[in-house]
């Protein structure tokens, strides 16, 4: 009996101290450590399959590509759709990396939502007229990505959407009130059982930390999400031995938001007949919008390089965990200040004669290589 009461006390204390954001951060760190040891099962399979898909897509849309004045704009659209960015200029790829928007090259929930957008009228009609038909149509759409090799990010979102639909058909009212946070955790559990983690460990980790933070709360607060993602960037930069930029993250956050509106507008170019595109000027409008998007990426990337990049460290990660942990404000402030001071190179490299030798392994060669000329 005392054992049960003590365990209940421990769980209650853990629930009081540890919130959802802290749980996502801590679990992501453990997953990243495991990912370093596991490594991808088949590193070549993903690229091979995507290249085939790209070849099919390009061969069937060569007439569309010829209508683009700048072929790089069409190549960028292909990269956003298939994930294969081999045809893109190095400068454009580096600009995406600087702004932390390389996730746009990975077909994910953002891309699937754009496709899902076109089915909303059908789903809305079936939901009121024929619930079984609605369930069948939705399941069929979400099952389609599983016919392809790779595209694990999209498959996770499909699992999540399917769980949401199944939840709405449950009889018990308590089960219907399950938060999306628990659904996304169950989604990753199913995905891990499916073997996705061993197939692509880093993809699994990246998806977990960003989707987990995105669904921590039911209401979408851009300001709050930005700071959550900043903490995620600190953790990911530590494990990838890379640098990060606060301005880059902010501009990338803004560009991702704009992309979510533009991508559904770009997709019809692959489905609308060329004659109709010529009459309505669809190709011209899409290329102009892609051109503006590219110019925005290059311009904002140049701005980011005018400011300093930051490196991640263990004290900085502990600061992120501390900020998401439930403690008294004074204690948290003292600990946070101490950790930030420990993170500071000038303090740890005292005296001045040692300033030229940083304590942390900042890869300055990578900084120079990634800089856009």
mmCIF file of C-alpha atoms in Angstrom:
data_model
loop_
_atom_site.group_PDB
_atom_site.id
_atom_site.type_symbol
_atom_site.label_atom_id
_atom_site.label_comp_id
_atom_site.label_asym_id
_atom_site.label_seq_id
_atom_site.Cartn_x
_atom_site.Cartn_y
_atom_site.Cartn_z
ATOM 1 C CA UNK A 1 0.000 0.000 0.000
ATOM 2 C CA UNK A 2 2.748 2.547 0.823
ATOM 3 C CA UNK A 3 4.456 1.586 -2.433
ATOM 4 C CA UNK A 4 1.357 2.507 -4.423
ATOM 5 C CA UNK A 5 0.901 5.801 -2.620
ATOM 6 C CA UNK A 6 4.574 6.717 -3.111
ATOM 7 C CA UNK A 7 4.388 5.945 -6.829
ATOM 8 C CA UNK A 8 1.250 8.037 -7.149
ATOM 9 C CA UNK A 9 2.980 10.849 -5.289
ATOM 10 C CA UNK A 10 5.990 10.617 -7.610
ATOM 11 C CA UNK A 11 3.789 10.727 -10.737
ATOM 12 C CA UNK A 12 1.835 13.677 -9.359
ATOM 13 C CA UNK A 13 5.064 15.520 -8.557
ATOM 14 C CA UNK A 14 6.494 14.735 -11.990
ATOM 15 C CA UNK A 15 3.325 15.986 -13.683
ATOM 16 C CA UNK A 16 3.436 19.207 -11.654
ATOM 17 C CA UNK A 17 7.090 19.929 -12.395
ATOM 18 C CA UNK A 18 7.410 18.742 -15.970
ATOM 19 C CA UNK A 19 5.238 20.246 -18.683
ATOM 20 C CA UNK A 20 4.752 19.104 -22.251
ATOM 21 C CA UNK A 21 7.461 21.303 -23.762
ATOM 22 C CA UNK A 22 10.057 19.974 -21.328
ATOM 23 C CA UNK A 23 8.961 16.417 -22.136
ATOM 24 C CA UNK A 24 9.405 17.004 -25.888
ATOM 25 C CA UNK A 25 12.838 18.596 -25.399
ATOM 26 C CA UNK A 26 14.079 15.847 -23.085
ATOM 27 C CA UNK A 27 12.707 13.005 -25.233
ATOM 28 C CA UNK A 28 14.180 14.588 -28.373
ATOM 29 C CA UNK A 29 17.622 14.712 -26.747
ATOM 30 C CA UNK A 30 17.394 11.018 -25.887
ATOM 31 C CA UNK A 31 16.250 10.206 -29.428
ATOM 32 C CA UNK A 32 19.103 12.223 -30.946
ATOM 33 C CA UNK A 33 21.616 10.380 -28.778
ATOM 34 C CA UNK A 34 20.125 7.081 -29.947
ATOM 35 C CA UNK A 35 20.111 8.277 -33.569
ATOM 36 C CA UNK A 36 23.850 8.931 -33.399
ATOM 37 C CA UNK A 37 24.426 5.313 -32.409
ATOM 38 C CA UNK A 38 21.867 3.714 -34.739
ATOM 39 C CA UNK A 39 22.491 5.502 -38.046
ATOM 40 C CA UNK A 40 20.291 5.000 -41.139
ATOM 41 C CA UNK A 41 19.633 1.438 -42.271
ATOM 42 C CA UNK A 42 19.724 2.159 -45.969
ATOM 43 C CA UNK A 43 21.186 5.533 -46.819
ATOM 44 C CA UNK A 44 21.040 5.046 -50.575
ATOM 45 C CA UNK A 45 17.467 3.819 -50.894
ATOM 46 C CA UNK A 46 15.812 7.158 -50.183
ATOM 47 C CA UNK A 47 17.751 9.125 -52.774
ATOM 48 C CA UNK A 48 17.372 6.441 -55.411
ATOM 49 C CA UNK A 49 13.606 6.304 -55.077
ATOM 50 C CA UNK A 50 13.212 10.073 -55.004
ATOM 51 C CA UNK A 51 15.351 10.394 -58.129
ATOM 52 C CA UNK A 52 13.022 8.004 -59.965
ATOM 53 C CA UNK A 53 9.996 9.993 -58.846
ATOM 54 C CA UNK A 54 11.675 13.185 -59.970
ATOM 55 C CA UNK A 55 12.443 11.691 -63.393
ATOM 56 C CA UNK A 56 8.817 10.652 -63.856
ATOM 57 C CA UNK A 57 7.544 14.044 -62.754
ATOM 58 C CA UNK A 58 9.977 15.970 -64.957
ATOM 59 C CA UNK A 59 9.416 13.775 -68.008
ATOM 60 C CA UNK A 60 5.663 14.273 -67.777
ATOM 61 C CA UNK A 61 5.980 18.022 -67.225
ATOM 62 C CA UNK A 62 8.728 18.929 -69.689
ATOM 63 C CA UNK A 63 6.306 21.115 -71.699
ATOM 64 C CA UNK A 64 5.551 23.063 -68.514
ATOM 65 C CA UNK A 65 9.241 23.487 -67.740
ATOM 66 C CA UNK A 66 9.865 24.884 -71.215
ATOM 67 C CA UNK A 67 7.339 27.621 -70.548
ATOM 68 C CA UNK A 68 9.387 28.894 -67.577
ATOM 69 C CA UNK A 69 11.773 31.706 -68.476
ATOM 70 C CA UNK A 70 14.146 30.645 -65.699
ATOM 71 C CA UNK A 71 14.387 26.853 -65.438
ATOM 72 C CA UNK A 72 15.709 27.132 -61.872
ATOM 73 C CA UNK A 73 12.254 28.228 -60.732
ATOM 74 C CA UNK A 74 10.735 25.018 -62.034
ATOM 75 C CA UNK A 75 13.611 22.992 -60.556
ATOM 76 C CA UNK A 76 12.898 24.599 -57.194
ATOM 77 C CA UNK A 77 9.233 23.619 -57.463
ATOM 78 C CA UNK A 78 10.275 20.042 -58.288
ATOM 79 C CA UNK A 79 12.574 20.071 -55.246
ATOM 80 C CA UNK A 80 9.714 21.209 -53.016
ATOM 81 C CA UNK A 81 7.443 18.465 -54.361
ATOM 82 C CA UNK A 82 9.859 15.496 -54.492
ATOM 83 C CA UNK A 83 12.566 16.481 -52.030
ATOM 84 C CA UNK A 84 15.334 16.079 -54.608
ATOM 85 C CA UNK A 85 17.381 19.278 -54.824
ATOM 86 C CA UNK A 86 20.315 18.067 -56.933
ATOM 87 C CA UNK A 87 19.429 20.396 -59.838
ATOM 88 C CA UNK A 88 19.388 23.516 -57.672
ATOM 89 C CA UNK A 89 22.294 26.009 -57.564
ATOM 90 C CA UNK A 90 24.528 25.742 -54.515
ATOM 91 C CA UNK A 91 23.807 29.336 -53.564
ATOM 92 C CA UNK A 92 20.067 28.706 -53.349
ATOM 93 C CA UNK A 93 20.527 25.558 -51.263
ATOM 94 C CA UNK A 94 22.860 27.360 -48.868
ATOM 95 C CA UNK A 95 20.366 30.198 -48.534
ATOM 96 C CA UNK A 96 17.719 27.707 -47.442
ATOM 97 C CA UNK A 97 20.132 26.298 -44.864
ATOM 98 C CA UNK A 98 21.022 29.761 -43.557
ATOM 99 C CA UNK A 99 17.347 30.554 -42.997
ATOM 100 C CA UNK A 100 16.620 27.116 -41.481
ATOM 101 C CA UNK A 101 14.031 26.294 -44.150
ATOM 102 C CA UNK A 102 15.601 23.116 -45.549
ATOM 103 C CA UNK A 103 12.479 21.346 -44.251
ATOM 104 C CA UNK A 104 10.688 22.774 -47.302
ATOM 105 C CA UNK A 105 12.684 20.258 -49.366
ATOM 106 C CA UNK A 106 11.298 17.391 -47.294
ATOM 107 C CA UNK A 107 7.742 16.415 -48.281
ATOM 108 C CA UNK A 108 6.009 16.620 -44.918
ATOM 109 C CA UNK A 109 2.822 17.667 -43.181
ATOM 110 C CA UNK A 110 3.132 21.164 -44.628
ATOM 111 C CA UNK A 111 3.081 19.736 -48.154
ATOM 112 C CA UNK A 112 0.358 17.196 -47.373
ATOM 113 C CA UNK A 113 -1.847 19.943 -45.917
ATOM 114 C CA UNK A 114 -1.588 21.768 -49.244
ATOM 115 C CA UNK A 115 -2.846 18.671 -51.042
ATOM 116 C CA UNK A 116 -5.460 18.089 -48.346
ATOM 117 C CA UNK A 117 -6.755 21.605 -48.994
ATOM 118 C CA UNK A 118 -8.206 20.554 -52.381
ATOM 119 C CA UNK A 119 -10.219 17.739 -50.772
ATOM 120 C CA UNK A 120 -11.821 19.857 -48.048
ATOM 121 C CA UNK A 121 -15.029 20.548 -50.069
ATOM 122 C CA UNK A 122 -15.452 16.813 -50.753
ATOM 123 C CA UNK A 123 -14.789 15.875 -47.135
ATOM 124 C CA UNK A 124 -17.182 18.554 -45.855
ATOM 125 C CA UNK A 125 -19.936 17.221 -48.111
ATOM 126 C CA UNK A 126 -19.375 13.561 -47.199
ATOM 127 C CA UNK A 127 -19.128 14.315 -43.491
ATOM 128 C CA UNK A 128 -22.718 15.596 -43.424
ATOM 129 C CA UNK A 129 -24.244 13.355 -46.091
ATOM 130 C CA UNK A 130 -22.400 10.056 -45.647
ATOM 131 C CA UNK A 131 -20.112 9.578 -42.606
ATOM 132 C CA UNK A 132 -18.974 6.088 -43.761
ATOM 133 C CA UNK A 133 -18.109 7.566 -47.166
ATOM 134 C CA UNK A 134 -16.222 10.352 -45.430
ATOM 135 C CA UNK A 135 -14.232 7.836 -43.388
ATOM 136 C CA UNK A 136 -13.457 5.747 -46.494
ATOM 137 C CA UNK A 137 -12.401 8.744 -48.636
ATOM 138 C CA UNK A 138 -10.227 10.191 -45.897
ATOM 139 C CA UNK A 139 -8.589 6.829 -45.162
ATOM 140 C CA UNK A 140 -7.937 6.263 -48.877
ATOM 141 C CA UNK A 141 -6.190 9.638 -49.187
ATOM 142 C CA UNK A 142 -4.069 9.043 -46.077
ATOM 143 C CA UNK A 143 -3.169 5.513 -47.214
ATOM 144 C CA UNK A 144 -1.824 6.663 -50.612
ATOM 145 C CA UNK A 145 1.671 7.756 -49.374
ATOM 146 C CA UNK A 146 2.214 4.258 -47.935
ATOM 147 C CA UNK A 147 2.363 2.941 -51.493
ATOM 148 C CA UNK A 148 5.588 4.917 -51.986
ATOM 149 C CA UNK A 149 9.068 4.246 -50.644
ATOM 150 C CA UNK A 150 10.304 6.880 -48.220
ATOM 151 C CA UNK A 151 8.217 10.013 -47.553
ATOM 152 C CA UNK A 152 8.099 9.080 -43.854
ATOM 153 C CA UNK A 153 7.278 12.643 -42.801
ATOM 154 C CA UNK A 154 4.082 12.620 -44.865
ATOM 155 C CA UNK A 155 3.194 9.141 -43.601
ATOM 156 C CA UNK A 156 3.387 10.361 -40.005
ATOM 157 C CA UNK A 157 0.935 13.170 -40.735
ATOM 158 C CA UNK A 158 -1.359 10.692 -42.487
ATOM 159 C CA UNK A 159 -1.330 8.482 -39.404
ATOM 160 C CA UNK A 160 -2.106 11.516 -37.256
ATOM 161 C CA UNK A 161 -5.027 12.611 -39.478
ATOM 162 C CA UNK A 162 -6.418 9.064 -39.494
ATOM 163 C CA UNK A 163 -6.273 8.923 -35.689
ATOM 164 C CA UNK A 164 -8.140 12.238 -35.502
ATOM 165 C CA UNK A 165 -10.891 10.937 -37.770
ATOM 166 C CA UNK A 166 -11.187 7.656 -35.862
ATOM 167 C CA UNK A 167 -11.377 9.641 -32.601
ATOM 168 C CA UNK A 168 -14.407 11.544 -33.888
ATOM 169 C CA UNK A 169 -16.242 8.251 -34.514
ATOM 170 C CA UNK A 170 -15.662 6.894 -30.994
ATOM 171 C CA UNK A 171 -18.677 6.403 -28.762
ATOM 172 C CA UNK A 172 -17.175 7.468 -25.438
ATOM 173 C CA UNK A 173 -17.139 11.213 -24.929
ATOM 174 C CA UNK A 174 -13.928 11.113 -22.863
ATOM 175 C CA UNK A 175 -12.027 9.503 -25.728
ATOM 176 C CA UNK A 176 -13.297 12.181 -28.105
ATOM 177 C CA UNK A 177 -11.712 14.827 -25.886
ATOM 178 C CA UNK A 178 -8.182 13.421 -26.184
ATOM 179 C CA UNK A 179 -5.737 16.241 -26.972
ATOM 180 C CA UNK A 180 -3.833 16.357 -30.242
ATOM 181 C CA UNK A 181 -0.657 16.224 -28.151
ATOM 182 C CA UNK A 182 -1.381 12.649 -27.095
ATOM 183 C CA UNK A 183 -2.446 11.756 -30.619
ATOM 184 C CA UNK A 184 0.878 12.973 -32.009
ATOM 185 C CA UNK A 185 2.746 10.934 -29.382
ATOM 186 C CA UNK A 186 0.712 7.856 -30.337
ATOM 187 C CA UNK A 187 1.454 8.649 -33.979
ATOM 188 C CA UNK A 188 5.199 8.493 -33.370
ATOM 189 C CA UNK A 189 4.762 5.304 -31.360
ATOM 190 C CA UNK A 190 3.030 3.681 -34.336
ATOM 191 C CA UNK A 191 5.641 5.110 -36.686
ATOM 192 C CA UNK A 192 8.469 3.733 -34.527
ATOM 193 C CA UNK A 193 6.863 0.289 -34.505
ATOM 194 C CA UNK A 194 6.615 0.586 -38.281
ATOM 195 C CA UNK A 195 10.420 0.882 -38.354
ATOM 196 C CA UNK A 196 10.674 4.508 -39.426
ATOM 197 C CA UNK A 197 13.226 5.388 -36.742
ATOM 198 C CA UNK A 198 15.727 2.800 -37.952
ATOM 199 C CA UNK A 199 15.107 3.684 -41.588
ATOM 200 C CA UNK A 200 15.804 7.391 -41.090
ATOM 201 C CA UNK A 201 16.697 8.267 -37.464
ATOM 202 C CA UNK A 202 17.354 11.991 -37.963
ATOM 203 C CA UNK A 203 14.137 12.495 -39.920
ATOM 204 C CA UNK A 204 12.253 10.827 -37.068
ATOM 205 C CA UNK A 205 13.963 13.037 -34.456
ATOM 206 C CA UNK A 206 13.435 16.274 -36.369
ATOM 207 C CA UNK A 207 9.771 15.488 -36.966
ATOM 208 C CA UNK A 208 9.246 14.535 -33.335
ATOM 209 C CA UNK A 209 10.661 17.709 -31.844
ATOM 210 C CA UNK A 210 8.915 20.135 -34.217
ATOM 211 C CA UNK A 211 5.540 18.369 -34.439
ATOM 212 C CA UNK A 212 5.608 17.685 -30.725
ATOM 213 C CA UNK A 213 6.177 21.368 -29.951
ATOM 214 C CA UNK A 214 3.572 22.400 -32.519
ATOM 215 C CA UNK A 215 0.863 20.276 -30.890
ATOM 216 C CA UNK A 216 1.792 20.935 -27.257
ATOM 217 C CA UNK A 217 -1.249 23.168 -26.951
ATOM 218 C CA UNK A 218 -4.522 23.277 -28.851
ATOM 219 C CA UNK A 219 -4.329 26.997 -29.590
ATOM 220 C CA UNK A 220 -1.752 28.149 -32.152
ATOM 221 C CA UNK A 221 0.307 31.048 -30.800
ATOM 222 C CA UNK A 222 3.016 32.157 -33.306
ATOM 223 C CA UNK A 223 5.055 34.033 -30.670
ATOM 224 C CA UNK A 224 5.108 31.039 -28.345
ATOM 225 C CA UNK A 225 5.851 28.576 -31.156
ATOM 226 C CA UNK A 226 8.783 30.711 -32.325
ATOM 227 C CA UNK A 227 10.501 30.503 -28.919
ATOM 228 C CA UNK A 228 9.764 26.775 -28.710
ATOM 229 C CA UNK A 229 11.386 26.312 -32.114
ATOM 230 C CA UNK A 230 14.347 28.439 -31.010
ATOM 231 C CA UNK A 231 14.930 25.996 -28.168
ATOM 232 C CA UNK A 232 14.639 23.111 -30.642
ATOM 233 C CA UNK A 233 17.194 24.786 -32.903
ATOM 234 C CA UNK A 234 19.659 25.055 -30.021
ATOM 235 C CA UNK A 235 19.319 21.326 -29.319
ATOM 236 C CA UNK A 236 19.597 20.300 -32.975
ATOM 237 C CA UNK A 237 22.600 22.588 -33.561
ATOM 238 C CA UNK A 238 24.424 20.921 -30.673
ATOM 239 C CA UNK A 239 23.986 17.415 -32.086
ATOM 240 C CA UNK A 240 24.662 18.421 -35.698
ATOM 241 C CA UNK A 241 27.817 20.371 -34.681
ATOM 242 C CA UNK A 242 26.476 23.325 -36.637
ATOM 243 C CA UNK A 243 25.818 26.990 -35.918
ATOM 244 C CA UNK A 244 22.475 28.781 -35.838
ATOM 245 C CA UNK A 245 21.141 32.289 -36.265
ATOM 246 C CA UNK A 246 18.264 33.861 -34.365
ATOM 247 C CA UNK A 247 17.529 36.190 -37.281
ATOM 248 C CA UNK A 248 17.728 33.225 -39.659
ATOM 249 C CA UNK A 249 15.221 31.329 -37.560
ATOM 250 C CA UNK A 250 12.876 34.326 -37.448
ATOM 251 C CA UNK A 251 13.006 34.931 -41.212
ATOM 252 C CA UNK A 252 12.697 31.188 -41.844
ATOM 253 C CA UNK A 253 9.624 31.066 -39.615
ATOM 254 C CA UNK A 254 8.110 33.904 -41.646
ATOM 255 C CA UNK A 255 8.986 32.308 -45.013
ATOM 256 C CA UNK A 256 7.526 28.970 -43.936
ATOM 257 C CA UNK A 257 4.269 30.730 -43.087
ATOM 258 C CA UNK A 258 4.224 32.379 -46.536
ATOM 259 C CA UNK A 259 5.115 29.064 -48.203
ATOM 260 C CA UNK A 260 2.065 27.394 -46.633
ATOM 261 C CA UNK A 261 -0.147 29.792 -48.645
ATOM 262 C CA UNK A 262 1.871 29.703 -51.870
ATOM 263 C CA UNK A 263 2.389 25.941 -52.220
ATOM 264 C CA UNK A 264 -1.324 25.094 -52.768
ATOM 265 C CA UNK A 265 -1.312 27.768 -55.490
ATOM 266 C CA UNK A 266 1.729 26.152 -57.183
ATOM 267 C CA UNK A 267 0.519 22.545 -57.168
ATOM 268 C CA UNK A 268 -2.212 22.853 -59.861
ATOM 269 C CA UNK A 269 0.471 23.471 -62.486
ATOM 270 C CA UNK A 270 0.985 19.687 -62.605
ATOM 271 C CA UNK A 271 -2.724 18.908 -63.067
ATOM 272 C CA UNK A 272 -4.217 21.731 -65.155
ATOM 273 C CA UNK A 273 -3.921 21.163 -68.939
ATOM 274 C CA UNK A 274 -1.376 23.368 -70.704
ATOM 275 C CA UNK A 275 -4.008 24.963 -72.954
ATOM 276 C CA UNK A 276 -5.982 26.160 -69.945
ATOM 277 C CA UNK A 277 -2.751 27.366 -68.340
ATOM 278 C CA UNK A 278 -2.015 29.414 -71.460
ATOM 279 C CA UNK A 279 -5.480 30.969 -71.521
ATOM 280 C CA UNK A 280 -5.531 31.831 -67.819
ATOM 281 C CA UNK A 281 -1.838 32.702 -67.588
ATOM 282 C CA UNK A 282 -1.324 30.224 -64.737
ATOM 283 C CA UNK A 283 2.302 29.449 -65.637
ATOM 284 C CA UNK A 284 3.191 33.152 -65.723
ATOM 285 C CA UNK A 285 1.584 33.833 -62.341
ATOM 286 C CA UNK A 286 3.206 30.801 -60.699
ATOM 287 C CA UNK A 287 6.655 31.636 -62.031
ATOM 288 C CA UNK A 288 6.316 35.235 -60.850
ATOM 289 C CA UNK A 289 5.333 34.111 -57.371
ATOM 290 C CA UNK A 290 8.223 31.600 -57.252
ATOM 291 C CA UNK A 291 10.587 34.325 -58.462
ATOM 292 C CA UNK A 292 9.476 36.664 -55.672
ATOM 293 C CA UNK A 293 9.847 33.856 -53.147
ATOM 294 C CA UNK A 294 13.385 33.085 -54.355
ATOM 295 C CA UNK A 295 14.368 36.759 -54.248
ATOM 296 C CA UNK A 296 13.022 36.970 -50.695
ATOM 297 C CA UNK A 297 15.104 33.955 -49.670
ATOM 298 C CA UNK A 298 18.312 35.349 -51.180
ATOM 299 C CA UNK A 299 17.712 38.848 -49.789
ATOM 300 C CA UNK A 300 16.921 37.667 -46.251
ATOM 301 C CA UNK A 301 19.855 35.260 -46.356
ATOM 302 C CA UNK A 302 22.202 38.164 -47.114
ATOM 303 C CA UNK A 303 20.733 40.103 -44.198
ATOM 304 C CA UNK A 304 21.293 37.177 -41.834
ATOM 305 C CA UNK A 305 24.985 37.030 -42.768
ATOM 306 C CA UNK A 306 25.381 40.605 -41.605
ATOM 307 C CA UNK A 307 24.873 39.362 -38.047
ATOM 308 C CA UNK A 308 26.708 36.863 -35.897
ATOM 309 C CA UNK A 309 25.982 33.146 -35.819
ATOM 310 C CA UNK A 310 25.812 31.304 -32.517
ATOM 311 C CA UNK A 311 27.093 27.919 -31.441
ATOM 312 C CA UNK A 312 25.294 25.537 -29.140
ATOM 313 C CA UNK A 313 26.724 24.018 -25.984
ATOM 314 C CA UNK A 314 25.716 21.866 -23.047
ATOM 315 C CA UNK A 315 25.042 24.892 -20.776
ATOM 316 C CA UNK A 316 22.849 26.401 -23.495
ATOM 317 C CA UNK A 317 20.850 23.164 -23.810
ATOM 318 C CA UNK A 318 20.442 23.060 -20.038
ATOM 319 C CA UNK A 319 19.173 26.656 -20.267
ATOM 320 C CA UNK A 320 16.540 25.575 -22.782
ATOM 321 C CA UNK A 321 15.450 22.715 -20.518
ATOM 322 C CA UNK A 322 15.415 25.053 -17.522
ATOM 323 C CA UNK A 323 13.169 27.581 -19.284
ATOM 324 C CA UNK A 324 10.618 24.850 -19.988
ATOM 325 C CA UNK A 325 10.770 23.432 -16.453
ATOM 326 C CA UNK A 326 8.371 24.459 -13.685
ATOM 327 C CA UNK A 327 10.412 26.146 -10.970
ATOM 328 C CA UNK A 328 10.180 29.276 -8.881
ATOM 329 C CA UNK A 329 11.015 32.372 -10.911
ATOM 330 C CA UNK A 330 13.942 33.426 -8.703
ATOM 331 C CA UNK A 331 15.578 29.992 -8.740
ATOM 332 C CA UNK A 332 15.081 29.708 -12.479
ATOM 333 C CA UNK A 333 16.590 33.179 -13.027
ATOM 334 C CA UNK A 334 19.693 32.382 -10.966
ATOM 335 C CA UNK A 335 20.269 29.060 -12.686
ATOM 336 C CA UNK A 336 19.629 30.527 -16.120
ATOM 337 C CA UNK A 337 22.113 33.372 -15.527
ATOM 338 C CA UNK A 338 24.760 30.917 -14.344
ATOM 339 C CA UNK A 339 24.310 28.663 -17.378
ATOM 340 C CA UNK A 340 24.477 31.585 -19.812
ATOM 341 C CA UNK A 341 27.700 32.762 -18.168
ATOM 342 C CA UNK A 342 29.128 29.255 -18.465
ATOM 343 C CA UNK A 343 28.173 29.280 -22.143
ATOM 344 C CA UNK A 344 30.086 32.524 -22.691
ATOM 345 C CA UNK A 345 33.515 31.938 -24.217
ATOM 346 C CA UNK A 346 35.102 35.174 -22.908
ATOM 347 C CA UNK A 347 34.311 34.214 -19.308
ATOM 348 C CA UNK A 348 35.626 30.646 -19.550
ATOM 349 C CA UNK A 349 38.653 31.649 -21.615
ATOM 350 C CA UNK A 350 39.879 34.218 -19.120
ATOM 351 C CA UNK A 351 42.526 35.673 -19.225
ATOM 352 C CA UNK A 352 42.750 37.617 -22.483
ATOM 353 C CA UNK A 353 45.707 35.609 -23.786
ATOM 354 C CA UNK A 354 43.456 32.566 -24.166
ATOM 355 C CA UNK A 355 40.651 34.347 -26.060
ATOM 356 C CA UNK A 356 42.026 33.138 -29.384
ATOM 357 C CA UNK A 357 41.497 29.514 -28.393
ATOM 358 C CA UNK A 358 37.763 28.869 -27.904
ATOM 359 C CA UNK A 359 36.736 26.250 -25.395
ATOM 360 C CA UNK A 360 33.891 24.940 -27.542
ATOM 361 C CA UNK A 361 34.511 23.345 -30.959
ATOM 362 C CA UNK A 362 33.162 26.061 -33.225
ATOM 363 C CA UNK A 363 33.638 24.952 -36.825
ATOM 364 C CA UNK A 364 34.739 28.197 -38.437
ATOM 365 C CA UNK A 365 35.591 26.404 -41.693
ATOM 366 C CA UNK A 366 31.952 25.481 -42.088
ATOM 367 C CA UNK A 367 30.984 29.076 -41.384
ATOM 368 C CA UNK A 368 33.116 30.234 -44.318
ATOM 369 C CA UNK A 369 31.918 27.460 -46.611
ATOM 370 C CA UNK A 370 28.264 28.155 -45.900
ATOM 371 C CA UNK A 371 28.629 31.877 -46.495
ATOM 372 C CA UNK A 372 27.008 33.000 -49.718
ATOM 373 C CA UNK A 373 29.253 34.934 -52.050
#
